[in-house]
Amino acid sequence: MTIDMLLLEMIKRISYAVILGLVISRLKLFDRLMINKLSRFDRIIFTVIFSSIAILGTYGGIPIQDALANSRMIGIMAAGLIGGPYLGTSVGIVSGLHRYSLGGFTALACAISSITEGIVVGLFQKYYKGKLIPWPIALGIGFFGEILQMLIILLVAEPYEHAYALVSSIAVPMTIANSLGLALFMYIIKAGLHQRPQQRANQSQNILAIALETVRYFRKGLTPESANAVV
């Protein structure tokens, strides 16, 4: 498979980032994540969610030279950028161990890079407490994270000749596709959060309208007819 074809296939596989980003942004407990007031149970829930995204990225990988060109790092880096080093590390460990269990000559390197990226990328979130990292910054961090992964593969995977051949094939398409996927994920999350105030305002208006309508009928006196009208 050529680099161009691999890039196209990788981009096709990151489309799930749009759907999952939108779903996550709608979760009520996401508000608590943004203000760093998560309970232990909340942390477990988010670890499961982002680990599932990362593992899904692994299973959606493309076999290349006894390895996988995958989008696992989108879930790991998104966890770090949104939840900080704690969540990034937790997701990195879970998804890294899962990748290690699948075997292959890059299994150890991928496990190490998963954990490392979760920690390192999570540190960037410290500068954006209570805020989401802008998608252009996420794009740059995605590039950094993927380059870090390629370096770890070259340093850890054996034999080196196989590692070099693999990196030569997957570095460009994985870096471009996964960086775009991460930026898109963060953009969707932020867009979803910006819609929250309008949604709450609409809900408040609906509740107020119902309350006023109910009061109007009570003023007339509660009769079977008015009760049915309120319902």
C-alpha positions as CSV (number, residue, x, y, z in Angstrom):
1,M,0.0,0.0,0.0
2,T,1.4,3.4,-1.0
3,I,1.7,6.3,1.5
4,D,-1.1,8.2,-0.4
5,M,-3.5,5.2,-0.2
6,L,-2.7,4.7,3.5
7,L,-3.3,8.3,4.3
8,L,-6.7,8.1,2.6
9,E,-7.6,5.0,4.5
10,M,-6.5,6.6,7.8
11,I,-8.6,9.7,7.1
12,K,-11.6,7.5,6.5
13,R,-11.1,5.8,9.8
14,I,-11.0,9.0,11.9
15,S,-14.6,9.9,11.0
16,Y,-15.7,8.3,14.2
17,A,-14.1,11.2,16.1
18,V,-16.8,13.5,14.9
19,I,-19.6,11.3,16.2
20,L,-17.9,10.4,19.5
21,G,-16.9,14.0,20.2
22,L,-20.5,15.2,19.7
23,V,-21.8,12.4,22.0
24,I,-19.3,13.2,24.8
25,S,-20.0,16.9,24.7
26,R,-23.6,16.2,25.4
27,L,-22.9,14.3,28.6
28,K,-23.9,16.2,31.8
29,L,-20.8,14.9,33.7
30,F,-18.7,16.6,31.1
31,D,-19.4,19.9,32.9
32,R,-17.8,18.5,36.0
33,L,-14.8,17.5,34.0
34,M,-14.3,21.0,32.7
35,I,-14.2,22.5,36.2
36,N,-12.1,19.6,37.6
37,K,-14.7,18.4,40.0
38,L,-14.9,14.7,39.2
39,S,-15.8,12.1,41.7
40,R,-13.9,8.8,41.7
41,F,-16.8,7.2,39.8
42,D,-16.7,10.0,37.2
43,R,-13.0,9.4,36.6
44,I,-13.6,5.7,36.0
45,I,-16.4,6.5,33.6
46,F,-14.2,8.9,31.6
47,T,-11.3,6.4,31.6
48,V,-13.7,3.8,30.2
49,I,-15.0,6.2,27.5
50,F,-11.7,7.4,26.3
51,S,-10.0,4.0,26.6
52,S,-12.9,2.6,24.4
53,I,-12.2,5.3,21.8
54,A,-8.5,4.4,21.8
55,I,-9.1,0.7,21.6
56,L,-11.6,1.3,18.8
57,G,-8.8,3.1,17.0
58,T,-6.5,0.1,17.4
59,Y,-9.1,-2.4,16.1
60,G,-9.7,-0.1,13.2
61,G,-6.0,-0.1,12.3
62,I,-4.6,-1.1,8.9
63,P,-2.1,-4.1,9.0
64,I,1.3,-2.9,7.8
65,Q,4.4,-5.1,8.1
66,D,3.3,-7.1,11.2
67,A,2.1,-3.8,12.8
68,L,-1.0,-1.6,12.7
69,A,-1.3,1.9,11.3
70,N,-4.0,3.1,13.7
71,S,-5.8,6.0,15.3
72,R,-5.4,4.9,18.9
73,M,-3.6,8.1,19.9
74,I,-6.7,10.2,19.2
75,G,-8.4,8.7,22.3
76,I,-5.3,8.9,24.4
77,M,-4.3,12.5,23.5
78,A,-7.9,13.7,23.7
79,A,-8.1,12.3,27.2
80,G,-4.9,14.2,28.2
81,L,-6.0,17.4,26.6
82,I,-9.4,17.4,28.2
83,G,-8.8,15.7,31.5
84,G,-5.1,16.4,32.2
85,P,-2.3,14.0,33.0
86,Y,-4.4,11.8,35.4
87,L,-6.9,10.9,32.7
88,G,-4.4,10.8,30.0
89,T,-2.2,8.4,31.9
90,S,-5.1,6.2,32.9
91,V,-6.3,5.9,29.3
92,G,-2.7,5.4,28.1
93,I,-2.1,2.5,30.5
94,V,-5.4,0.8,29.6
95,S,-5.1,1.2,25.8
96,G,-1.3,0.5,25.9
97,L,-1.8,-2.8,27.8
98,H,-4.5,-3.7,25.3
99,R,-2.2,-3.0,22.4
100,Y,0.6,-5.0,24.1
101,S,-1.7,-8.0,24.4
102,L,-2.2,-8.1,20.6
103,G,1.5,-8.8,20.1
104,G,3.7,-7.9,17.2
105,F,7.3,-6.6,17.1
106,T,6.0,-3.1,18.0
107,A,3.8,-4.2,20.9
108,L,6.2,-3.0,23.6
109,A,7.0,0.2,21.8
110,C,3.3,1.0,21.2
111,A,2.5,0.3,24.9
112,I,5.3,2.6,26.1
113,S,4.3,5.4,23.6
114,S,0.7,5.1,24.7
115,I,1.5,5.7,28.3
116,T,4.1,8.4,27.5
117,E,1.8,10.4,25.3
118,G,-1.0,10.2,27.9
119,I,1.3,11.8,30.5
120,V,3.1,14.3,28.3
121,V,0.1,15.5,26.4
122,G,-1.9,15.8,29.6
123,L,0.6,18.3,30.9
124,F,-0.5,20.8,28.2
125,Q,-3.9,20.9,29.8
126,K,-2.4,22.5,32.9
127,Y,-2.1,25.8,31.0
128,Y,-5.8,25.7,30.1
129,K,-7.5,25.0,33.4
130,G,-11.2,25.2,33.0
131,K,-10.9,25.7,29.2
132,L,-10.7,23.5,26.2
133,I,-7.5,23.6,24.2
134,P,-8.2,25.4,20.8
135,W,-8.2,23.0,17.9
136,P,-5.2,24.7,16.2
137,I,-3.1,24.0,19.3
138,A,-4.5,20.4,19.4
139,L,-3.4,20.0,15.8
140,G,0.2,20.9,16.7
141,I,0.1,18.7,19.8
142,G,-1.1,15.9,17.6
143,F,1.9,16.3,15.4
144,F,4.2,16.3,18.4
145,G,2.6,13.2,19.9
146,E,2.8,11.2,16.7
147,I,6.5,12.2,16.2
148,L,7.1,11.1,19.7
149,Q,5.5,7.7,19.0
150,M,7.6,7.2,15.9
151,L,10.8,7.9,17.9
152,I,9.8,5.4,20.5
153,I,9.2,2.8,17.9
154,L,12.7,3.4,16.4
155,L,14.3,3.2,19.8
156,V,12.5,0.2,21.3
157,A,11.2,-2.0,18.5
158,E,13.5,-4.8,17.2
159,P,14.9,-5.5,14.8
160,Y,15.8,-1.9,13.9
161,E,15.6,-2.5,10.2
162,H,12.0,-3.6,10.5
163,A,11.2,-0.6,12.7
164,Y,12.8,1.8,10.3
165,A,10.9,0.4,7.3
166,L,7.6,0.6,9.3
167,V,8.1,4.1,10.4
168,S,9.1,5.1,6.8
169,S,5.7,3.8,5.7
170,I,3.4,5.0,8.4
171,A,4.9,8.2,9.9
172,V,3.5,10.7,7.4
173,P,-0.1,9.3,7.0
174,M,-0.5,8.5,10.7
175,T,0.8,11.9,11.7
176,I,-1.4,13.8,9.3
177,A,-4.5,11.8,9.8
178,N,-4.3,11.5,13.6
179,S,-3.4,15.2,14.1
180,L,-6.4,16.1,12.0
181,G,-8.6,13.7,13.9
182,L,-7.5,15.1,17.3
183,A,-8.1,18.7,16.1
184,L,-11.5,17.7,14.8
185,F,-12.4,15.9,18.0
186,M,-11.5,19.0,20.1
187,Y,-13.4,21.3,17.7
188,I,-16.6,19.2,17.9
189,I,-16.3,19.1,21.7
190,K,-15.9,22.9,21.9
191,A,-18.8,23.5,19.5
192,G,-21.0,21.2,21.5
193,L,-20.2,23.0,24.7
194,H,-20.9,26.4,23.1
195,Q,-24.4,25.1,22.3
196,R,-25.1,24.3,25.9
197,P,-26.1,27.8,27.1
198,Q,-28.6,28.1,24.2
199,Q,-30.0,24.7,25.0
200,R,-30.4,25.6,28.6
201,A,-32.1,28.9,27.7
202,N,-34.5,27.1,25.4
203,Q,-35.3,24.7,28.2
204,S,-35.9,27.5,30.7
205,Q,-38.2,29.3,28.3
206,N,-40.2,26.1,27.7
207,I,-40.5,25.5,31.5
208,L,-41.5,29.1,32.1
209,A,-44.2,28.9,29.3
210,I,-45.6,25.7,30.9
211,A,-45.6,27.3,34.3
212,L,-47.4,30.4,33.1
213,E,-49.9,28.4,31.2
214,T,-50.6,26.3,34.3
215,V,-51.0,29.4,36.5
216,R,-53.5,30.8,34.0
217,Y,-55.7,27.7,34.3
218,F,-55.4,27.6,38.1
219,R,-56.7,31.2,38.2
220,K,-59.7,30.1,36.2
221,G,-60.3,27.3,38.6
222,L,-59.3,23.7,38.3
223,T,-61.9,21.8,36.4
224,P,-61.8,18.5,34.4
225,E,-61.7,20.6,31.2
226,S,-58.8,22.9,32.4
227,A,-56.9,19.9,33.8
228,N,-57.1,18.2,30.4
229,A,-56.0,21.4,28.7
230,V,-52.9,21.7,30.8
231,V,-52.0,18.0,30.1
